[in-house]
mmCIF file of C-alpha atoms in Angstrom:
data_model
loop_
_atom_site.group_PDB
_atom_site.id
_atom_site.type_symbol
_atom_site.label_atom_id
_atom_site.label_comp_id
_atom_site.label_asym_id
_atom_site.label_seq_id
_atom_site.Cartn_x
_atom_site.Cartn_y
_atom_site.Cartn_z
ATOM 1 C CA UNK A 1 43.440 53.674 25.166
ATOM 2 C CA UNK A 2 45.601 50.646 24.334
ATOM 3 C CA UNK A 3 46.362 49.721 20.741
ATOM 4 C CA UNK A 4 46.920 46.037 20.035
ATOM 5 C CA UNK A 5 48.815 45.076 16.874
ATOM 6 C CA UNK A 6 47.236 41.800 15.754
ATOM 7 C CA UNK A 7 49.064 38.653 14.751
ATOM 8 C CA UNK A 8 46.693 36.169 13.124
ATOM 9 C CA UNK A 9 48.215 32.701 12.848
ATOM 10 C CA UNK A 10 47.469 30.232 10.057
ATOM 11 C CA UNK A 11 49.710 27.173 9.733
ATOM 12 C CA UNK A 12 52.408 28.946 11.738
ATOM 13 C CA UNK A 13 52.417 32.029 9.533
ATOM 14 C CA UNK A 14 51.249 35.587 10.175
ATOM 15 C CA UNK A 15 48.292 36.284 7.865
ATOM 16 C CA UNK A 16 45.297 38.586 7.432
ATOM 17 C CA UNK A 17 41.831 37.521 6.363
ATOM 18 C CA UNK A 18 38.804 39.358 4.977
ATOM 19 C CA UNK A 19 35.584 38.773 6.962
ATOM 20 C CA UNK A 20 37.284 35.767 8.556
ATOM 21 C CA UNK A 21 37.365 33.737 5.325
ATOM 22 C CA UNK A 22 40.331 31.361 5.320
ATOM 23 C CA UNK A 23 40.409 31.389 1.510
ATOM 24 C CA UNK A 24 41.137 35.131 1.641
ATOM 25 C CA UNK A 25 44.410 34.778 3.564
ATOM 26 C CA UNK A 26 47.324 37.048 2.710
ATOM 27 C CA UNK A 27 50.629 35.934 4.236
ATOM 28 C CA UNK A 28 52.602 38.799 5.787
ATOM 29 C CA UNK A 29 55.313 36.913 7.633
ATOM 30 C CA UNK A 30 56.729 33.407 8.057
ATOM 31 C CA UNK A 31 58.210 34.393 11.440
ATOM 32 C CA UNK A 32 55.533 35.473 13.949
ATOM 33 C CA UNK A 33 58.148 36.030 16.654
ATOM 34 C CA UNK A 34 60.040 38.622 14.649
ATOM 35 C CA UNK A 35 56.731 40.269 13.693
ATOM 36 C CA UNK A 36 55.790 40.629 17.353
ATOM 37 C CA UNK A 37 59.247 41.975 18.163
ATOM 38 C CA UNK A 38 58.949 44.543 15.368
ATOM 39 C CA UNK A 39 55.658 45.835 16.787
ATOM 40 C CA UNK A 40 57.196 46.084 20.249
ATOM 41 C CA UNK A 41 60.152 48.020 18.832
ATOM 42 C CA UNK A 42 57.676 50.471 17.286
ATOM 43 C CA UNK A 43 56.103 51.072 20.678
ATOM 44 C CA UNK A 44 53.394 48.446 21.080
ATOM 45 C CA UNK A 45 52.489 47.859 24.715
ATOM 46 C CA UNK A 46 50.367 44.740 24.126
ATOM 47 C CA UNK A 47 50.171 42.116 21.358
ATOM 48 C CA UNK A 48 46.919 40.458 20.232
ATOM 49 C CA UNK A 49 47.219 36.930 18.805
ATOM 50 C CA UNK A 50 44.524 34.832 17.121
ATOM 51 C CA UNK A 51 44.964 31.149 16.342
ATOM 52 C CA UNK A 52 42.852 31.051 13.180
ATOM 53 C CA UNK A 53 43.297 27.315 12.634
ATOM 54 C CA UNK A 54 42.252 26.801 16.237
ATOM 55 C CA UNK A 55 39.140 28.927 15.825
ATOM 56 C CA UNK A 56 37.960 26.698 12.998
ATOM 57 C CA UNK A 57 39.107 23.411 14.545
ATOM 58 C CA UNK A 58 37.818 24.106 18.043
ATOM 59 C CA UNK A 59 41.229 23.507 19.602
ATOM 60 C CA UNK A 60 44.560 25.358 19.367
ATOM 61 C CA UNK A 61 46.731 24.539 16.355
ATOM 62 C CA UNK A 62 49.546 27.104 16.596
ATOM 63 C CA UNK A 63 50.968 26.504 20.073
ATOM 64 C CA UNK A 64 54.578 26.587 18.872
ATOM 65 C CA UNK A 65 54.108 29.963 17.171
ATOM 66 C CA UNK A 66 52.333 31.374 20.228
ATOM 67 C CA UNK A 67 55.251 30.283 22.417
ATOM 68 C CA UNK A 68 57.665 31.863 19.945
ATOM 69 C CA UNK A 69 55.772 35.171 20.090
ATOM 70 C CA UNK A 70 55.709 35.210 23.896
ATOM 71 C CA UNK A 71 59.435 34.472 24.044
ATOM 72 C CA UNK A 72 60.247 37.183 21.492
ATOM 73 C CA UNK A 73 58.736 40.126 23.383
ATOM 74 C CA UNK A 74 58.666 41.593 26.866
ATOM 75 C CA UNK A 75 55.239 43.217 26.491
ATOM 76 C CA UNK A 76 52.120 41.220 27.442
ATOM 77 C CA UNK A 77 50.380 38.998 24.898
ATOM 78 C CA UNK A 78 46.701 38.061 24.750
ATOM 79 C CA UNK A 79 45.549 35.012 22.783
ATOM 80 C CA UNK A 80 42.256 33.743 21.392
ATOM 81 C CA UNK A 81 41.090 31.109 18.941
ATOM 82 C CA UNK A 82 39.715 27.629 19.623
ATOM 83 C CA UNK A 83 40.083 27.700 23.406
ATOM 84 C CA UNK A 84 37.363 25.425 24.756
ATOM 85 C CA UNK A 85 38.636 23.901 28.006
ATOM 86 C CA UNK A 86 40.414 24.771 31.251
ATOM 87 C CA UNK A 87 43.483 22.677 30.402
ATOM 88 C CA UNK A 88 44.128 24.772 27.293
ATOM 89 C CA UNK A 89 43.743 27.989 29.277
ATOM 90 C CA UNK A 90 46.223 26.715 31.870
ATOM 91 C CA UNK A 91 48.640 25.656 29.140
ATOM 92 C CA UNK A 92 48.572 29.056 27.438
ATOM 93 C CA UNK A 93 49.022 30.938 30.693
ATOM 94 C CA UNK A 94 51.863 28.550 31.511
ATOM 95 C CA UNK A 95 53.544 29.524 28.233
ATOM 96 C CA UNK A 96 53.589 33.113 29.460
ATOM 97 C CA UNK A 97 50.448 34.384 27.766
ATOM 98 C CA UNK A 98 49.068 37.286 29.814
ATOM 99 C CA UNK A 99 45.360 37.065 28.908
ATOM 100 C CA UNK A 100 43.187 34.435 27.261
ATOM 101 C CA UNK A 101 40.191 35.321 25.101
ATOM 102 C CA UNK A 102 37.249 32.917 25.019
ATOM 103 C CA UNK A 103 34.929 33.261 22.028
ATOM 104 C CA UNK A 104 32.647 30.416 20.937
ATOM 105 C CA UNK A 105 32.994 28.928 24.436
ATOM 106 C CA UNK A 106 30.764 31.726 25.779
ATOM 107 C CA UNK A 107 27.923 30.189 23.745
ATOM 108 C CA UNK A 108 28.916 26.517 23.679
ATOM 109 C CA UNK A 109 30.446 26.118 27.161
ATOM 110 C CA UNK A 110 29.268 28.965 29.405
ATOM 111 C CA UNK A 111 30.255 27.075 32.560
ATOM 112 C CA UNK A 112 33.868 27.105 31.340
ATOM 113 C CA UNK A 113 33.847 30.899 31.165
ATOM 114 C CA UNK A 114 32.486 31.188 34.695
ATOM 115 C CA UNK A 115 35.049 28.640 35.966
ATOM 116 C CA UNK A 116 37.922 30.374 34.222
ATOM 117 C CA UNK A 117 36.961 33.791 35.584
ATOM 118 C CA UNK A 118 36.658 32.383 39.083
ATOM 119 C CA UNK A 119 40.153 30.901 38.793
ATOM 120 C CA UNK A 120 42.004 33.562 36.784
ATOM 121 C CA UNK A 121 39.985 36.769 37.169
ATOM 122 C CA UNK A 122 40.776 39.555 34.749
ATOM 123 C CA UNK A 123 43.184 37.382 32.773
ATOM 124 C CA UNK A 124 40.067 35.991 31.066
ATOM 125 C CA UNK A 125 38.314 38.023 28.361
ATOM 126 C CA UNK A 126 35.422 37.151 26.090
ATOM 127 C CA UNK A 127 35.461 37.865 22.384
ATOM 128 C CA UNK A 128 32.071 38.764 20.949
ATOM 129 C CA UNK A 129 31.945 38.612 17.184
ATOM 130 C CA UNK A 130 28.834 39.950 15.496
ATOM 131 C CA UNK A 131 27.466 39.623 11.990
ATOM 132 C CA UNK A 132 24.486 41.889 11.277
ATOM 133 C CA UNK A 133 23.995 42.259 15.023
ATOM 134 C CA UNK A 134 23.922 38.530 15.850
ATOM 135 C CA UNK A 135 26.704 36.621 17.593
ATOM 136 C CA UNK A 136 28.883 34.486 15.299
ATOM 137 C CA UNK A 137 30.781 31.422 16.524
ATOM 138 C CA UNK A 138 32.911 28.518 15.245
ATOM 139 C CA UNK A 139 35.393 30.649 13.341
ATOM 140 C CA UNK A 140 32.544 32.963 12.294
ATOM 141 C CA UNK A 141 31.043 30.051 10.369
ATOM 142 C CA UNK A 142 27.604 30.279 11.988
ATOM 143 C CA UNK A 143 25.457 32.766 13.851
ATOM 144 C CA UNK A 144 23.192 32.174 16.833
ATOM 145 C CA UNK A 145 19.944 33.836 17.810
ATOM 146 C CA UNK A 146 21.542 36.131 20.359
ATOM 147 C CA UNK A 147 22.639 39.726 20.033
ATOM 148 C CA UNK A 148 26.041 41.029 21.036
ATOM 149 C CA UNK A 149 24.485 42.995 23.900
ATOM 150 C CA UNK A 150 22.573 39.982 25.208
ATOM 151 C CA UNK A 151 25.771 37.956 25.338
ATOM 152 C CA UNK A 152 27.714 40.852 26.863
ATOM 153 C CA UNK A 153 25.219 41.127 29.716
ATOM 154 C CA UNK A 154 25.411 37.362 30.297
ATOM 155 C CA UNK A 155 29.196 37.245 30.515
ATOM 156 C CA UNK A 156 29.147 40.260 32.808
ATOM 157 C CA UNK A 157 27.086 38.197 35.239
ATOM 158 C CA UNK A 158 29.789 35.521 35.124
ATOM 159 C CA UNK A 159 32.424 38.031 36.207
ATOM 160 C CA UNK A 160 33.888 39.134 32.861
ATOM 161 C CA UNK A 161 34.976 42.786 32.917
ATOM 162 C CA UNK A 162 36.484 43.208 29.423
ATOM 163 C CA UNK A 163 35.311 42.033 26.014
ATOM 164 C CA UNK A 164 36.715 42.195 22.491
ATOM 165 C CA UNK A 165 33.994 43.248 20.053
ATOM 166 C CA UNK A 166 34.377 42.534 16.340
ATOM 167 C CA UNK A 167 32.017 43.574 13.577
ATOM 168 C CA UNK A 168 32.746 40.791 11.093
ATOM 169 C CA UNK A 169 31.404 42.702 8.118
ATOM 170 C CA UNK A 170 34.217 45.223 8.548
ATOM 171 C CA UNK A 171 37.099 42.924 9.417
ATOM 172 C CA UNK A 172 40.073 43.150 7.078
ATOM 173 C CA UNK A 173 38.371 45.627 4.764
ATOM 174 C CA UNK A 174 39.889 48.941 5.899
ATOM 175 C CA UNK A 175 36.456 50.579 5.876
ATOM 176 C CA UNK A 176 36.464 51.864 9.445
ATOM 177 C CA UNK A 177 35.168 50.317 12.671
ATOM 178 C CA UNK A 178 31.499 50.220 13.586
ATOM 179 C CA UNK A 179 31.739 53.167 15.954
ATOM 180 C CA UNK A 180 28.044 53.346 16.780
ATOM 181 C CA UNK A 181 27.716 49.663 17.666
ATOM 182 C CA UNK A 182 30.973 49.650 19.635
ATOM 183 C CA UNK A 183 30.090 52.718 21.673
ATOM 184 C CA UNK A 184 26.526 51.544 22.301
ATOM 185 C CA UNK A 185 27.718 48.116 23.437
ATOM 186 C CA UNK A 186 30.161 49.655 25.925
ATOM 187 C CA UNK A 187 27.534 52.028 27.324
ATOM 188 C CA UNK A 188 24.700 49.514 27.518
ATOM 189 C CA UNK A 189 26.758 46.683 29.006
ATOM 190 C CA UNK A 190 28.962 48.668 31.365
ATOM 191 C CA UNK A 191 31.889 46.498 30.277
ATOM 192 C CA UNK A 192 35.278 47.600 29.035
ATOM 193 C CA UNK A 193 35.318 47.083 25.265
ATOM 194 C CA UNK A 194 38.276 46.530 22.957
ATOM 195 C CA UNK A 195 37.226 47.424 19.410
ATOM 196 C CA UNK A 196 38.186 45.149 16.553
ATOM 197 C CA UNK A 197 37.528 45.076 12.831
ATOM 198 C CA UNK A 198 37.912 47.711 10.156
ATOM 199 C CA UNK A 199 40.332 50.210 11.727
ATOM 200 C CA UNK A 200 41.818 51.859 8.651
ATOM 201 C CA UNK A 201 43.204 55.295 9.477
ATOM 202 C CA UNK A 202 44.425 57.676 12.149
ATOM 203 C CA UNK A 203 40.984 59.292 12.035
ATOM 204 C CA UNK A 204 39.482 55.962 13.100
ATOM 205 C CA UNK A 205 41.798 55.947 16.114
ATOM 206 C CA UNK A 206 40.743 59.505 16.946
ATOM 207 C CA UNK A 207 37.073 58.510 16.713
ATOM 208 C CA UNK A 208 37.591 55.495 18.976
ATOM 209 C CA UNK A 209 39.545 57.637 21.420
ATOM 210 C CA UNK A 210 36.451 59.823 21.751
ATOM 211 C CA UNK A 211 34.538 56.743 22.925
ATOM 212 C CA UNK A 212 36.942 56.153 25.801
ATOM 213 C CA UNK A 213 34.575 57.726 28.335
ATOM 214 C CA UNK A 214 31.889 55.275 27.183
ATOM 215 C CA UNK A 215 34.117 52.326 28.075
ATOM 216 C CA UNK A 216 36.063 51.698 24.875
ATOM 217 C CA UNK A 217 39.503 50.963 26.310
ATOM 218 C CA UNK A 218 41.398 49.692 23.299
ATOM 219 C CA UNK A 219 41.509 48.867 19.612
ATOM 220 C CA UNK A 220 42.991 45.969 17.691
ATOM 221 C CA UNK A 221 44.793 46.851 14.485
ATOM 222 C CA UNK A 222 45.678 44.424 11.729
ATOM 223 C CA UNK A 223 45.534 45.126 8.033
ATOM 224 C CA UNK A 224 45.931 48.898 8.464
ATOM 225 C CA UNK A 225 49.373 48.287 9.983
ATOM 226 C CA UNK A 226 50.463 45.500 7.669
ATOM 227 C CA UNK A 227 49.428 47.370 4.539
ATOM 228 C CA UNK A 228 51.178 50.538 5.687
ATOM 229 C CA UNK A 229 47.963 52.565 5.746
ATOM 230 C CA UNK A 230 48.756 53.478 9.368
ATOM 231 C CA UNK A 231 52.107 53.782 11.133
ATOM 232 C CA UNK A 232 51.968 52.383 14.650
ATOM 233 C CA UNK A 233 53.964 55.194 16.375
ATOM 234 C CA UNK A 234 51.532 57.824 15.016
ATOM 235 C CA UNK A 235 48.514 55.745 16.057
ATOM 236 C CA UNK A 236 49.978 55.263 19.550
ATOM 237 C CA UNK A 237 50.448 59.010 19.952
ATOM 238 C CA UNK A 238 46.745 59.534 19.258
ATOM 239 C CA UNK A 239 45.773 56.713 21.635
ATOM 240 C CA UNK A 240 47.803 58.470 24.352
ATOM 241 C CA UNK A 241 46.024 61.756 23.639
ATOM 242 C CA UNK A 242 49.063 63.371 22.010
ATOM 243 C CA UNK A 243 47.825 63.610 18.427
#
């Protein structure tokens, strides 16, 4: 199982939100590149980046910081947030981003997802964010009448093999991931699922590790790392089956 330290970008700074609310931002670093490098030095094998401003604006807003992150590490970087057209995908991949995550586009521009997968294959992921079981889009500002599983099965038809699943109610709260929903989504969809939202302890990592056979292949960690509740090297040992 891969653990992804998260770098959430707001106005060029590394921040954390609660339930995706921009007014809840806590700034952790003014230098996203050095933050990414620090996670790599602690053993991270992959970095997860979200352009928060982009998610709300519908187009990327932190390109310079994303480029800085990519240039600061040798491990792969995946990026999501406000990516709504092929030109933006091409630009990010051209910067050296390894994988691009499409979120609201899966609802608003499904043809883009299919096109991107056809062109870039497994370098394209879909992020499915759910609030009370329904898919949330536009920076989590609105929900649509579609469940996470319904959307997962749709994107699977378009060629997507891996999704990032976030339970918004748990994001940034350190109350543990929604293990039941995450495991059920992986089993029912047959997709590889990266869990996101609420990871708060080493026990949470152990519990997610037990879902690996169901298709849970990774977990994104944010506030637990930044607050010091979890040390990345210890979490990585568990993810590798050593703890």
